Amino acid sequence: MSYGLIQFVPLAIVAVMFALFMFSGLRNRSKQTSEYGFSGSYTGRVGIGAGIASNWMSAASFLGLAGVFYMKGYFAMAYVVGWTGGYVLLLVLMATQIRRFGKFSAPDFVGFRYESDTARTLAALISIVISVIYCVAQFRGIALLVSWLFGIAYIPAVVIGTSLLVSQVVVSGALGVTRNQKLQYFVLIITFILPLMLLTRKLGYFWILPQFGYGAAIGELQQQFGFNCSEPFAGTSLFEWFALCFTLMFGTAGLPHVLSRFYMVPGIRDARWGVVWGLFFIALIYWSAPAYGVLARLLEARSGVPLYAGGADAADMIILTAAGLGGIPTWAIGLLAAGGISAAFSTAAGLLMNGSASFSFDIYPHLIRPNASERDKTYAAKGFFLVLAAIVMVLTLQPWGMIAEIAALAFAVAGNTIFPAFLLGIWWPRANAAGVICGMLAGLVISFAALLIGDSLPLVAQLFPFTSSAFIGAPLVMIVIIVISLLTAPPSAAIRLFISRNVHDCAEE
Amino acid sequence: MNEPSGCKGLNFFNPRGATMRGEVRVIKLILSGWLAAIVGFQLFAYLLESSYSELLLNDLTFFNLPIQFWLTGQFLPLWFIILCVLFNLWMDRHTAPSQEGSLRFRIKPIQREDE
């Protein structure tokens, strides 16, 4: 990739894409509230699925996954399986039941189910922590793309990227622009797959289904360059693979912004079928992402570029590198850049707004200003949005890891805290506030244990790797919740009755 | 306000009532298929790698892709979609209509009863 030059054509495509989303959002703003709101007409199950997929597709899916395949080969399959398998857990264990609770956010659910303001506040704080970590991954993607588009260094790109994101949210808010998620999904999938088809065609592989066509490149890499990217557990262990995979699955079923999709669909049946469509749309990206990593590796090998020459930054930009080395037209590279920046912008904006909403509705009126009016809460949300953006920007200046790895930490936190709280909250009426508070605190400690004491206690780092701690962590947290709940008073009869009757439809036999 | 006596001690491993029993049974079946596929394919790849040469591993291909690449990266996501479809079909046929609507409006009467 050439740095130091402004990429005029890709920049123009990025600008056109954002203009398209703004125009579409303005045109549809009156319809949107009913589509994803609680009443009125909606776009159907395919539309709900596109909304789920669009909400899900972030820089981690668009840029990060191909980068991990490029760096780690088969090991990256843990991301594919983790990020798709989690939807099965979510659908069968939680989606339907969450709707039956009738609550509209993760802190709302925790506060209602466990009848505790402390548990609700803790869940809100954890939601903010998850949003911040997930946003750092998005901001890293934005900064790398801005750096490439404008030909500037990473640190100024972080600042410019943050300014652009905040400006977009402010302008969209001022104009009343809403996200047309269905359009956004279909634009994103085209910007991801069309350049891949062009690339595989240019290389002479089966380009109609590049998801299969890149298999020939794996053989070529092995035979001509001695590089085996399909070797299952080279340089890693079965435990590491399972730990990462299950952490991502538990995290998927516990991420507040993923769970929130189920509070906002008109009917349970539509919500369930929306998950199927959403999973199919997400799988389309994950069937394709490995191809970019493998083709980039092949093109670099053909050009004589040494392995891992560019480090994590280069790996996170590997889809653009593959497109550039493959010699596909500049407009197609621009499409990829536009898709990546759009995915990162929409996810980051959504997470920052979720985080600020958690602060203004769950923390500010309970801990800071008990008599806050609706107007005060709105100002608090706007102010906290800017504070969160600044915190994320400062954190992004530090090179924590690859985009997918940073995102995996957010999944680990969700898997260690929100997932056990929801799972036991739904399926074990005896779980109480004391149990869930201790459990969520234990989950936070487990999530950051490797970062805090991993150097002095290597066993902790091995058992709870920072990207994969929920594999052992989530069951441990459940044990904590169960033990503490059994040692303390049971929840009220009213909530147990509610769970029996309304959630599980259990009546006198 | 007490729990119905038939529902005491209800949890995932001790489902009560016909609806919950049926729902838990199908959830267990779906999760068994989910877990078996994830763990099974990785054990297959692990055993293949440790027992045979890398060459054999690369000779086993499906549509150009090494078999472990295809099974894990392409078949598993497809399998998850199939499991979700099966679960939804079962739920569509067996869930009581009263459980399918939004409960936003059903919570309030219960809270009133509690008061």
mmCIF file of N, CA and C in Angstrom, chain B residues 1-105:
data_model
loop_
_atom_site.group_PDB
_atom_site.id
_atom_site.type_symbol
_atom_site.label_atom_id
_atom_site.label_comp_id
_atom_site.label_asym_id
_atom_site.label_seq_id
_atom_site.Cartn_x
_atom_site.Cartn_y
_atom_site.Cartn_z
ATOM 1 N N MET B 1 -48.310 -13.243 46.846
ATOM 2 C CA MET B 1 -48.290 -13.807 45.485
ATOM 3 C C MET B 1 -47.323 -14.966 45.439
ATOM 4 N N ASN B 2 -47.804 -16.173 45.320
ATOM 5 C CA ASN B 2 -46.919 -17.332 45.334
ATOM 6 C C ASN B 2 -46.835 -17.977 43.964
ATOM 7 N N GLU B 3 -45.718 -18.695 43.766
ATOM 8 C CA GLU B 3 -45.576 -19.469 42.527
ATOM 9 C C GLU B 3 -46.621 -20.572 42.532
ATOM 10 N N PRO B 4 -47.143 -20.945 41.357
ATOM 11 C CA PRO B 4 -48.001 -22.130 41.316
ATOM 12 C C PRO B 4 -47.197 -23.323 41.821
ATOM 13 N N SER B 5 -47.857 -24.191 42.605
ATOM 14 C CA SER B 5 -47.095 -25.275 43.241
ATOM 15 C C SER B 5 -46.403 -26.164 42.214
ATOM 16 N N GLY B 6 -47.011 -26.329 41.044
ATOM 17 C CA GLY B 6 -46.408 -27.177 40.012
ATOM 18 C C GLY B 6 -45.155 -26.585 39.420
ATOM 19 N N CYS B 7 -44.866 -25.322 39.717
ATOM 20 C CA CYS B 7 -43.720 -24.641 39.085
ATOM 21 C C CYS B 7 -42.565 -24.430 40.056
ATOM 22 N N LYS B 8 -42.725 -24.876 41.288
ATOM 23 C CA LYS B 8 -41.645 -24.661 42.267
ATOM 24 C C LYS B 8 -40.400 -25.425 41.852
ATOM 25 N N GLY B 9 -39.230 -24.778 42.049
ATOM 26 C CA GLY B 9 -37.970 -25.424 41.713
ATOM 27 C C GLY B 9 -37.708 -25.489 40.220
ATOM 28 N N LEU B 10 -38.468 -24.700 39.462
ATOM 29 C CA LEU B 10 -38.300 -24.696 37.992
ATOM 30 C C LEU B 10 -36.907 -24.177 37.613
ATOM 31 N N ASN B 11 -36.237 -24.844 36.720
ATOM 32 C CA ASN B 11 -35.014 -24.317 36.105
ATOM 33 C C ASN B 11 -34.742 -25.098 34.823
ATOM 34 N N PHE B 12 -33.632 -24.786 34.170
ATOM 35 C CA PHE B 12 -33.358 -25.395 32.863
ATOM 36 C C PHE B 12 -33.282 -26.919 32.952
ATOM 37 N N PHE B 13 -32.711 -27.420 34.061
ATOM 38 C CA PHE B 13 -32.551 -28.875 34.208
ATOM 39 C C PHE B 13 -33.758 -29.523 34.874
ATOM 40 N N ASN B 14 -34.704 -28.687 35.270
ATOM 41 C CA ASN B 14 -35.902 -29.213 35.909
ATOM 42 C C ASN B 14 -37.119 -28.459 35.347
ATOM 43 N N PRO B 15 -37.369 -28.641 34.041
ATOM 44 C CA PRO B 15 -38.462 -27.869 33.416
ATOM 45 C C PRO B 15 -39.825 -28.298 33.955
ATOM 46 N N ARG B 16 -40.732 -27.347 34.098
ATOM 47 C CA ARG B 16 -42.075 -27.642 34.599
ATOM 48 C C ARG B 16 -43.094 -27.151 33.588
ATOM 49 N N GLY B 17 -44.169 -27.871 33.484
ATOM 50 C CA GLY B 17 -45.234 -27.480 32.554
ATOM 51 C C GLY B 17 -44.926 -28.014 31.159
ATOM 52 N N ALA B 18 -45.986 -28.313 30.423
ATOM 53 C CA ALA B 18 -45.810 -28.941 29.103
ATOM 54 C C ALA B 18 -45.020 -28.037 28.150
ATOM 55 N N THR B 19 -45.320 -26.730 28.184
ATOM 56 C CA THR B 19 -44.650 -25.816 27.250
ATOM 57 C C THR B 19 -43.153 -25.785 27.508
ATOM 58 N N MET B 20 -42.807 -25.614 28.782
ATOM 59 C CA MET B 20 -41.379 -25.497 29.099
ATOM 60 C C MET B 20 -40.657 -26.814 28.844
ATOM 61 N N ARG B 21 -41.298 -27.919 29.173
ATOM 62 C CA ARG B 21 -40.646 -29.225 28.941
ATOM 63 C C ARG B 21 -40.326 -29.401 27.459
ATOM 64 N N GLY B 22 -41.305 -29.095 26.617
ATOM 65 C CA GLY B 22 -41.098 -29.228 25.176
ATOM 66 C C GLY B 22 -40.004 -28.299 24.687
ATOM 67 N N GLU B 23 -40.047 -27.070 25.176
ATOM 68 C CA GLU B 23 -39.065 -26.062 24.736
ATOM 69 C C GLU B 23 -37.648 -26.477 25.155
ATOM 70 N N VAL B 24 -37.515 -26.929 26.407
ATOM 71 C CA VAL B 24 -36.190 -27.326 26.897
ATOM 72 C C VAL B 24 -35.685 -28.552 26.140
ATOM 73 N N ARG B 25 -36.608 -29.477 25.817
ATOM 74 C CA ARG B 25 -36.192 -30.674 25.082
ATOM 75 C C ARG B 25 -35.592 -30.279 23.728
ATOM 76 N N VAL B 26 -36.268 -29.385 23.027
ATOM 77 C CA VAL B 26 -35.758 -29.013 21.705
ATOM 78 C C VAL B 26 -34.475 -28.171 21.836
ATOM 79 N N ILE B 27 -34.398 -27.356 22.876
ATOM 80 C CA ILE B 27 -33.163 -26.577 23.087
ATOM 81 C C ILE B 27 -31.990 -27.523 23.337
ATOM 82 N N LYS B 28 -32.224 -28.552 24.141
ATOM 83 C CA LYS B 28 -31.130 -29.511 24.411
ATOM 84 C C LYS B 28 -30.688 -30.220 23.137
ATOM 85 N N LEU B 29 -31.655 -30.580 22.296
ATOM 86 C CA LEU B 29 -31.300 -31.245 21.030
ATOM 87 C C LEU B 29 -30.478 -30.312 20.136
ATOM 88 N N ILE B 30 -30.945 -29.070 20.025
ATOM 89 C CA ILE B 30 -30.236 -28.108 19.171
ATOM 90 C C ILE B 30 -28.828 -27.860 19.709
ATOM 91 N N LEU B 31 -28.713 -27.671 21.027
ATOM 92 C CA LEU B 31 -27.388 -27.400 21.599
ATOM 93 C C LEU B 31 -26.466 -28.611 21.485
ATOM 94 N N SER B 32 -27.038 -29.820 21.520
ATOM 95 C CA SER B 32 -26.203 -31.016 21.327
ATOM 96 C C SER B 32 -25.622 -31.022 19.910
ATOM 97 N N GLY B 33 -26.462 -30.709 18.930
ATOM 98 C CA GLY B 33 -25.991 -30.653 17.536
ATOM 99 C C GLY B 33 -24.956 -29.561 17.346
ATOM 100 N N TRP B 34 -25.153 -28.465 18.021
ATOM 101 C CA TRP B 34 -24.240 -27.308 17.952
ATOM 102 C C TRP B 34 -22.880 -27.681 18.540
ATOM 103 N N LEU B 35 -22.900 -28.265 19.745
ATOM 104 C CA LEU B 35 -21.648 -28.593 20.438
ATOM 105 C C LEU B 35 -20.912 -29.736 19.735
ATOM 106 N N ALA B 36 -21.658 -30.750 19.328
ATOM 107 C CA ALA B 36 -21.026 -31.912 18.694
ATOM 108 C C ALA B 36 -20.292 -31.498 17.418
ATOM 109 N N ALA B 37 -20.913 -30.609 16.646
ATOM 110 C CA ALA B 37 -20.277 -30.193 15.390
ATOM 111 C C ALA B 37 -19.019 -29.378 15.660
ATOM 112 N N ILE B 38 -19.100 -28.460 16.606
ATOM 113 C CA ILE B 38 -17.927 -27.604 16.880
ATOM 114 C C ILE B 38 -16.772 -28.445 17.410
ATOM 115 N N VAL B 39 -17.053 -29.223 18.441
ATOM 116 C CA VAL B 39 -15.980 -30.008 19.064
ATOM 117 C C VAL B 39 -15.534 -31.141 18.132
ATOM 118 N N GLY B 40 -16.502 -31.797 17.511
ATOM 119 C CA GLY B 40 -16.183 -32.935 16.649
ATOM 120 C C GLY B 40 -15.261 -32.565 15.498
ATOM 121 N N PHE B 41 -15.559 -31.472 14.810
ATOM 122 C CA PHE B 41 -14.739 -31.097 13.651
ATOM 123 C C PHE B 41 -13.316 -30.725 14.070
ATOM 124 N N GLN B 42 -13.196 -30.087 15.242
ATOM 125 C CA GLN B 42 -11.843 -29.694 15.662
ATOM 126 C C GLN B 42 -11.046 -30.924 16.089
ATOM 127 N N LEU B 43 -11.728 -31.854 16.754
ATOM 128 C CA LEU B 43 -11.022 -33.084 17.140
ATOM 129 C C LEU B 43 -10.616 -33.858 15.895
ATOM 130 N N PHE B 44 -11.491 -33.877 14.897
ATOM 131 C CA PHE B 44 -11.181 -34.538 13.626
ATOM 132 C C PHE B 44 -9.934 -33.906 12.994
ATOM 133 N N ALA B 45 -9.927 -32.566 12.960
ATOM 134 C CA ALA B 45 -8.770 -31.873 12.365
ATOM 135 C C ALA B 45 -7.509 -32.129 13.190
ATOM 136 N N TYR B 46 -7.661 -32.131 14.501
ATOM 137 C CA TYR B 46 -6.512 -32.342 15.391
ATOM 138 C C TYR B 46 -5.935 -33.746 15.212
ATOM 139 N N LEU B 47 -6.831 -34.745 15.195
ATOM 140 C CA LEU B 47 -6.374 -36.120 15.045
ATOM 141 C C LEU B 47 -5.754 -36.345 13.664
ATOM 142 N N LEU B 48 -6.373 -35.718 12.661
ATOM 143 C CA LEU B 48 -5.847 -35.843 11.304
ATOM 144 C C LEU B 48 -4.434 -35.270 11.224
ATOM 145 N N GLU B 49 -4.275 -34.129 11.871
ATOM 146 C CA GLU B 49 -2.973 -33.466 11.832
ATOM 147 C C GLU B 49 -1.919 -34.266 12.599
ATOM 148 N N SER B 50 -2.328 -34.816 13.748
ATOM 149 C CA SER B 50 -1.327 -35.511 14.559
ATOM 150 C C SER B 50 -1.059 -36.935 14.074
ATOM 151 N N SER B 51 -2.046 -37.533 13.371
ATOM 152 C CA SER B 51 -1.873 -38.931 12.978
ATOM 153 C C SER B 51 -1.312 -39.095 11.566
ATOM 154 N N TYR B 52 -1.618 -38.169 10.718
ATOM 155 C CA TYR B 52 -1.190 -38.313 9.321
ATOM 156 C C TYR B 52 -0.295 -37.159 8.923
ATOM 157 N N SER B 53 0.303 -37.289 7.754
ATOM 158 C CA SER B 53 1.207 -36.240 7.298
ATOM 159 C C SER B 53 0.393 -35.028 6.845
ATOM 160 N N GLU B 54 1.064 -33.896 6.799
ATOM 161 C CA GLU B 54 0.412 -32.673 6.330
ATOM 162 C C GLU B 54 -0.070 -32.843 4.889
ATOM 163 N N LEU B 55 0.665 -33.675 4.156
ATOM 164 C CA LEU B 55 0.317 -33.873 2.746
ATOM 165 C C LEU B 55 -1.087 -34.447 2.607
ATOM 166 N N LEU B 56 -1.371 -35.464 3.489
ATOM 167 C CA LEU B 56 -2.691 -36.086 3.430
ATOM 168 C C LEU B 56 -3.770 -35.058 3.782
ATOM 169 N N LEU B 57 -3.451 -34.228 4.761
ATOM 170 C CA LEU B 57 -4.395 -33.202 5.186
ATOM 171 C C LEU B 57 -4.723 -32.269 4.024
ATOM 172 N N ASN B 58 -3.712 -31.979 3.219
ATOM 173 C CA ASN B 58 -3.943 -31.065 2.099
ATOM 174 C C ASN B 58 -4.545 -31.774 0.885
ATOM 175 N N ASP B 59 -4.398 -33.095 0.844
ATOM 176 C CA ASP B 59 -4.979 -33.833 -0.281
ATOM 177 C C ASP B 59 -6.482 -33.978 -0.135
ATOM 178 N N LEU B 60 -6.967 -33.981 1.110
ATOM 179 C CA LEU B 60 -8.407 -34.073 1.339
ATOM 180 C C LEU B 60 -9.015 -32.702 1.098
ATOM 181 N N THR B 61 -9.621 -32.527 -0.051
ATOM 182 C CA THR B 61 -10.185 -31.197 -0.348
ATOM 183 C C THR B 61 -11.657 -31.322 -0.729
ATOM 184 N N PHE B 62 -12.352 -30.214 -0.579
ATOM 185 C CA PHE B 62 -13.750 -30.130 -0.990
ATOM 186 C C PHE B 62 -13.917 -28.803 -1.701
ATOM 187 N N PHE B 63 -14.292 -28.833 -2.978
ATOM 188 C CA PHE B 63 -14.384 -27.610 -3.784
ATOM 189 C C PHE B 63 -13.105 -26.771 -3.646
ATOM 190 N N ASN B 64 -11.957 -27.383 -3.838
ATOM 191 C CA ASN B 64 -10.662 -26.700 -3.779
ATOM 192 C C ASN B 64 -10.148 -26.428 -2.373
ATOM 193 N N LEU B 65 -11.042 -26.451 -1.380
ATOM 194 C CA LEU B 65 -10.615 -26.071 -0.028
ATOM 195 C C LEU B 65 -10.156 -27.296 0.750
ATOM 196 N N PRO B 66 -9.071 -27.192 1.542
ATOM 197 C CA PRO B 66 -8.699 -28.294 2.431
ATOM 198 C C PRO B 66 -9.906 -28.638 3.307
ATOM 199 N N ILE B 67 -10.088 -29.919 3.577
ATOM 200 C CA ILE B 67 -11.335 -30.373 4.209
ATOM 201 C C ILE B 67 -11.607 -29.677 5.543
ATOM 202 N N GLN B 68 -10.534 -29.465 6.342
ATOM 203 C CA GLN B 68 -10.765 -28.841 7.662
ATOM 204 C C GLN B 68 -11.153 -27.375 7.500
ATOM 205 N N PHE B 69 -10.650 -26.736 6.453
ATOM 206 C CA PHE B 69 -11.010 -25.343 6.154
ATOM 207 C C PHE B 69 -12.488 -25.275 5.790
ATOM 208 N N TRP B 70 -12.910 -26.231 4.961
ATOM 209 C CA TRP B 70 -14.305 -26.200 4.508
ATOM 210 C C TRP B 70 -15.259 -26.552 5.647
ATOM 211 N N LEU B 71 -14.916 -27.612 6.380
ATOM 212 C CA LEU B 71 -15.815 -28.038 7.462
ATOM 213 C C LEU B 71 -15.991 -26.939 8.506
ATOM 214 N N THR B 72 -14.879 -26.318 8.909
ATOM 215 C CA THR B 72 -14.958 -25.330 9.980
ATOM 216 C C THR B 72 -15.425 -23.967 9.471
ATOM 217 N N GLY B 73 -14.855 -23.530 8.383
ATOM 218 C CA GLY B 73 -15.127 -22.162 7.929
ATOM 219 C C GLY B 73 -16.404 -22.009 7.131
ATOM 220 N N GLN B 74 -16.829 -23.080 6.455
ATOM 221 C CA GLN B 74 -18.004 -22.925 5.592
ATOM 222 C C GLN B 74 -19.175 -23.779 6.056
ATOM 223 N N PHE B 75 -18.898 -25.031 6.417
ATOM 224 C CA PHE B 75 -20.028 -25.878 6.795
ATOM 225 C C PHE B 75 -20.600 -25.487 8.159
ATOM 226 N N LEU B 76 -19.723 -25.179 9.127
ATOM 227 C CA LEU B 76 -20.248 -24.876 10.475
ATOM 228 C C LEU B 76 -21.213 -23.682 10.477
ATOM 229 N N PRO B 77 -20.856 -22.538 9.845
ATOM 230 C CA PRO B 77 -21.850 -21.453 9.810
ATOM 231 C C PRO B 77 -23.158 -21.889 9.144
ATOM 232 N N LEU B 78 -23.034 -22.721 8.089
ATOM 233 C CA LEU B 78 -24.246 -23.223 7.421
ATOM 234 C C LEU B 78 -25.037 -24.119 8.373
ATOM 235 N N TRP B 79 -24.336 -24.956 9.109
ATOM 236 C CA TRP B 79 -24.965 -25.846 10.092
ATOM 237 C C TRP B 79 -25.697 -25.033 11.166
ATOM 238 N N PHE B 80 -25.093 -23.921 11.587
ATOM 239 C CA PHE B 80 -25.737 -23.067 12.592
ATOM 240 C C PHE B 80 -27.043 -22.492 12.040
ATOM 241 N N ILE B 81 -27.020 -22.122 10.764
ATOM 242 C CA ILE B 81 -28.243 -21.580 10.147
ATOM 243 C C ILE B 81 -29.317 -22.672 10.124
ATOM 244 N N ILE B 82 -28.899 -23.909 9.753
ATOM 245 C CA ILE B 82 -29.868 -25.022 9.709
ATOM 246 C C ILE B 82 -30.456 -25.267 11.100
ATOM 247 N N LEU B 83 -29.612 -25.249 12.117
ATOM 248 C CA LEU B 83 -30.105 -25.467 13.491
ATOM 249 C C LEU B 83 -31.111 -24.383 13.884
ATOM 250 N N CYS B 84 -30.810 -23.154 13.515
ATOM 251 C CA CYS B 84 -31.721 -22.044 13.841
ATOM 252 C C CYS B 84 -33.058 -22.218 13.118
ATOM 253 N N VAL B 85 -33.004 -22.665 11.860
ATOM 254 C CA VAL B 85 -34.246 -22.883 11.101
ATOM 255 C C VAL B 85 -35.072 -23.982 11.777
ATOM 256 N N LEU B 86 -34.414 -25.088 12.159
ATOM 257 C CA LEU B 86 -35.140 -26.194 12.810
ATOM 258 C C LEU B 86 -35.786 -25.726 14.112
ATOM 259 N N PHE B 87 -35.038 -24.955 14.875
ATOM 260 C CA PHE B 87 -35.573 -24.457 16.149
ATOM 261 C C PHE B 87 -36.801 -23.570 15.897
ATOM 262 N N ASN B 88 -36.684 -22.697 14.917
ATOM 263 C CA ASN B 88 -37.800 -21.784 14.634
ATOM 264 C C ASN B 88 -39.034 -22.537 14.152
ATOM 265 N N LEU B 89 -38.811 -23.555 13.318
ATOM 266 C CA LEU B 89 -39.952 -24.333 12.825
ATOM 267 C C LEU B 89 -40.662 -25.010 13.991
ATOM 268 N N TRP B 90 -39.881 -25.565 14.904
ATOM 269 C CA TRP B 90 -40.483 -26.233 16.070
ATOM 270 C C TRP B 90 -41.243 -25.209 16.922
ATOM 271 N N MET B 91 -40.612 -24.083 17.149
ATOM 272 C CA MET B 91 -41.252 -23.062 17.993
ATOM 273 C C MET B 91 -42.534 -22.543 17.349
ATOM 274 N N ASP B 92 -42.492 -22.352 16.035
ATOM 275 C CA ASP B 92 -43.685 -21.848 15.335
ATOM 276 C C ASP B 92 -44.867 -22.800 15.521
ATOM 277 N N ARG B 93 -44.578 -24.099 15.549
ATOM 278 C CA ARG B 93 -45.665 -25.081 15.654
ATOM 279 C C ARG B 93 -46.123 -25.312 17.080
ATOM 280 N N HIS B 94 -45.221 -25.151 18.028
ATOM 281 C CA HIS B 94 -45.563 -25.582 19.384
ATOM 282 C C HIS B 94 -45.759 -24.478 20.406
ATOM 283 N N THR B 95 -45.319 -23.279 20.118
ATOM 284 C CA THR B 95 -45.452 -22.239 21.134
ATOM 285 C C THR B 95 -46.876 -21.715 21.151
ATOM 286 N N ALA B 96 -47.377 -21.535 22.361
ATOM 287 C CA ALA B 96 -48.740 -21.022 22.496
ATOM 288 C C ALA B 96 -48.809 -19.598 21.935
ATOM 289 N N PRO B 97 -49.903 -19.275 21.228
ATOM 290 C CA PRO B 97 -50.021 -17.936 20.661
ATOM 291 C C PRO B 97 -49.851 -16.841 21.716
ATOM 292 N N SER B 98 -50.282 -17.127 22.943
ATOM 293 C CA SER B 98 -50.174 -16.095 23.983
ATOM 294 C C SER B 98 -48.723 -15.763 24.295
ATOM 295 N N GLN B 99 -47.809 -16.729 24.041
ATOM 296 C CA GLN B 99 -46.399 -16.490 24.320
ATOM 297 C C GLN B 99 -45.688 -15.797 23.161
ATOM 298 N N GLU B 100 -46.367 -15.668 22.036
ATOM 299 C CA GLU B 100 -45.715 -15.110 20.852
ATOM 300 C C GLU B 100 -45.837 -13.598 20.756
ATOM 301 N N GLY B 101 -46.830 -13.031 21.434
ATOM 302 C CA GLY B 101 -47.026 -11.595 21.326
ATOM 303 C C GLY B 101 -46.062 -10.825 22.202
ATOM 304 N N SER B 102 -46.074 -9.514 22.038
ATOM 305 C CA SER B 102 -45.244 -8.691 22.901
ATOM 306 C C SER B 102 -45.829 -8.704 24.302
ATOM 307 N N LEU B 103 -44.960 -8.923 25.298
ATOM 308 C CA LEU B 103 -45.441 -8.969 26.676
ATOM 309 C C LEU B 103 -45.359 -7.614 27.349
ATOM 310 N N ARG B 104 -45.040 -6.630 26.552
ATOM 311 C CA ARG B 104 -44.934 -5.302 27.117
ATOM 312 C C ARG B 104 -46.238 -4.933 27.830
ATOM 313 N N PHE B 105 -47.332 -5.460 27.298
ATOM 314 C CA PHE B 105 -48.626 -5.083 27.848
ATOM 315 C C PHE B 105 -49.120 -6.104 28.867
#
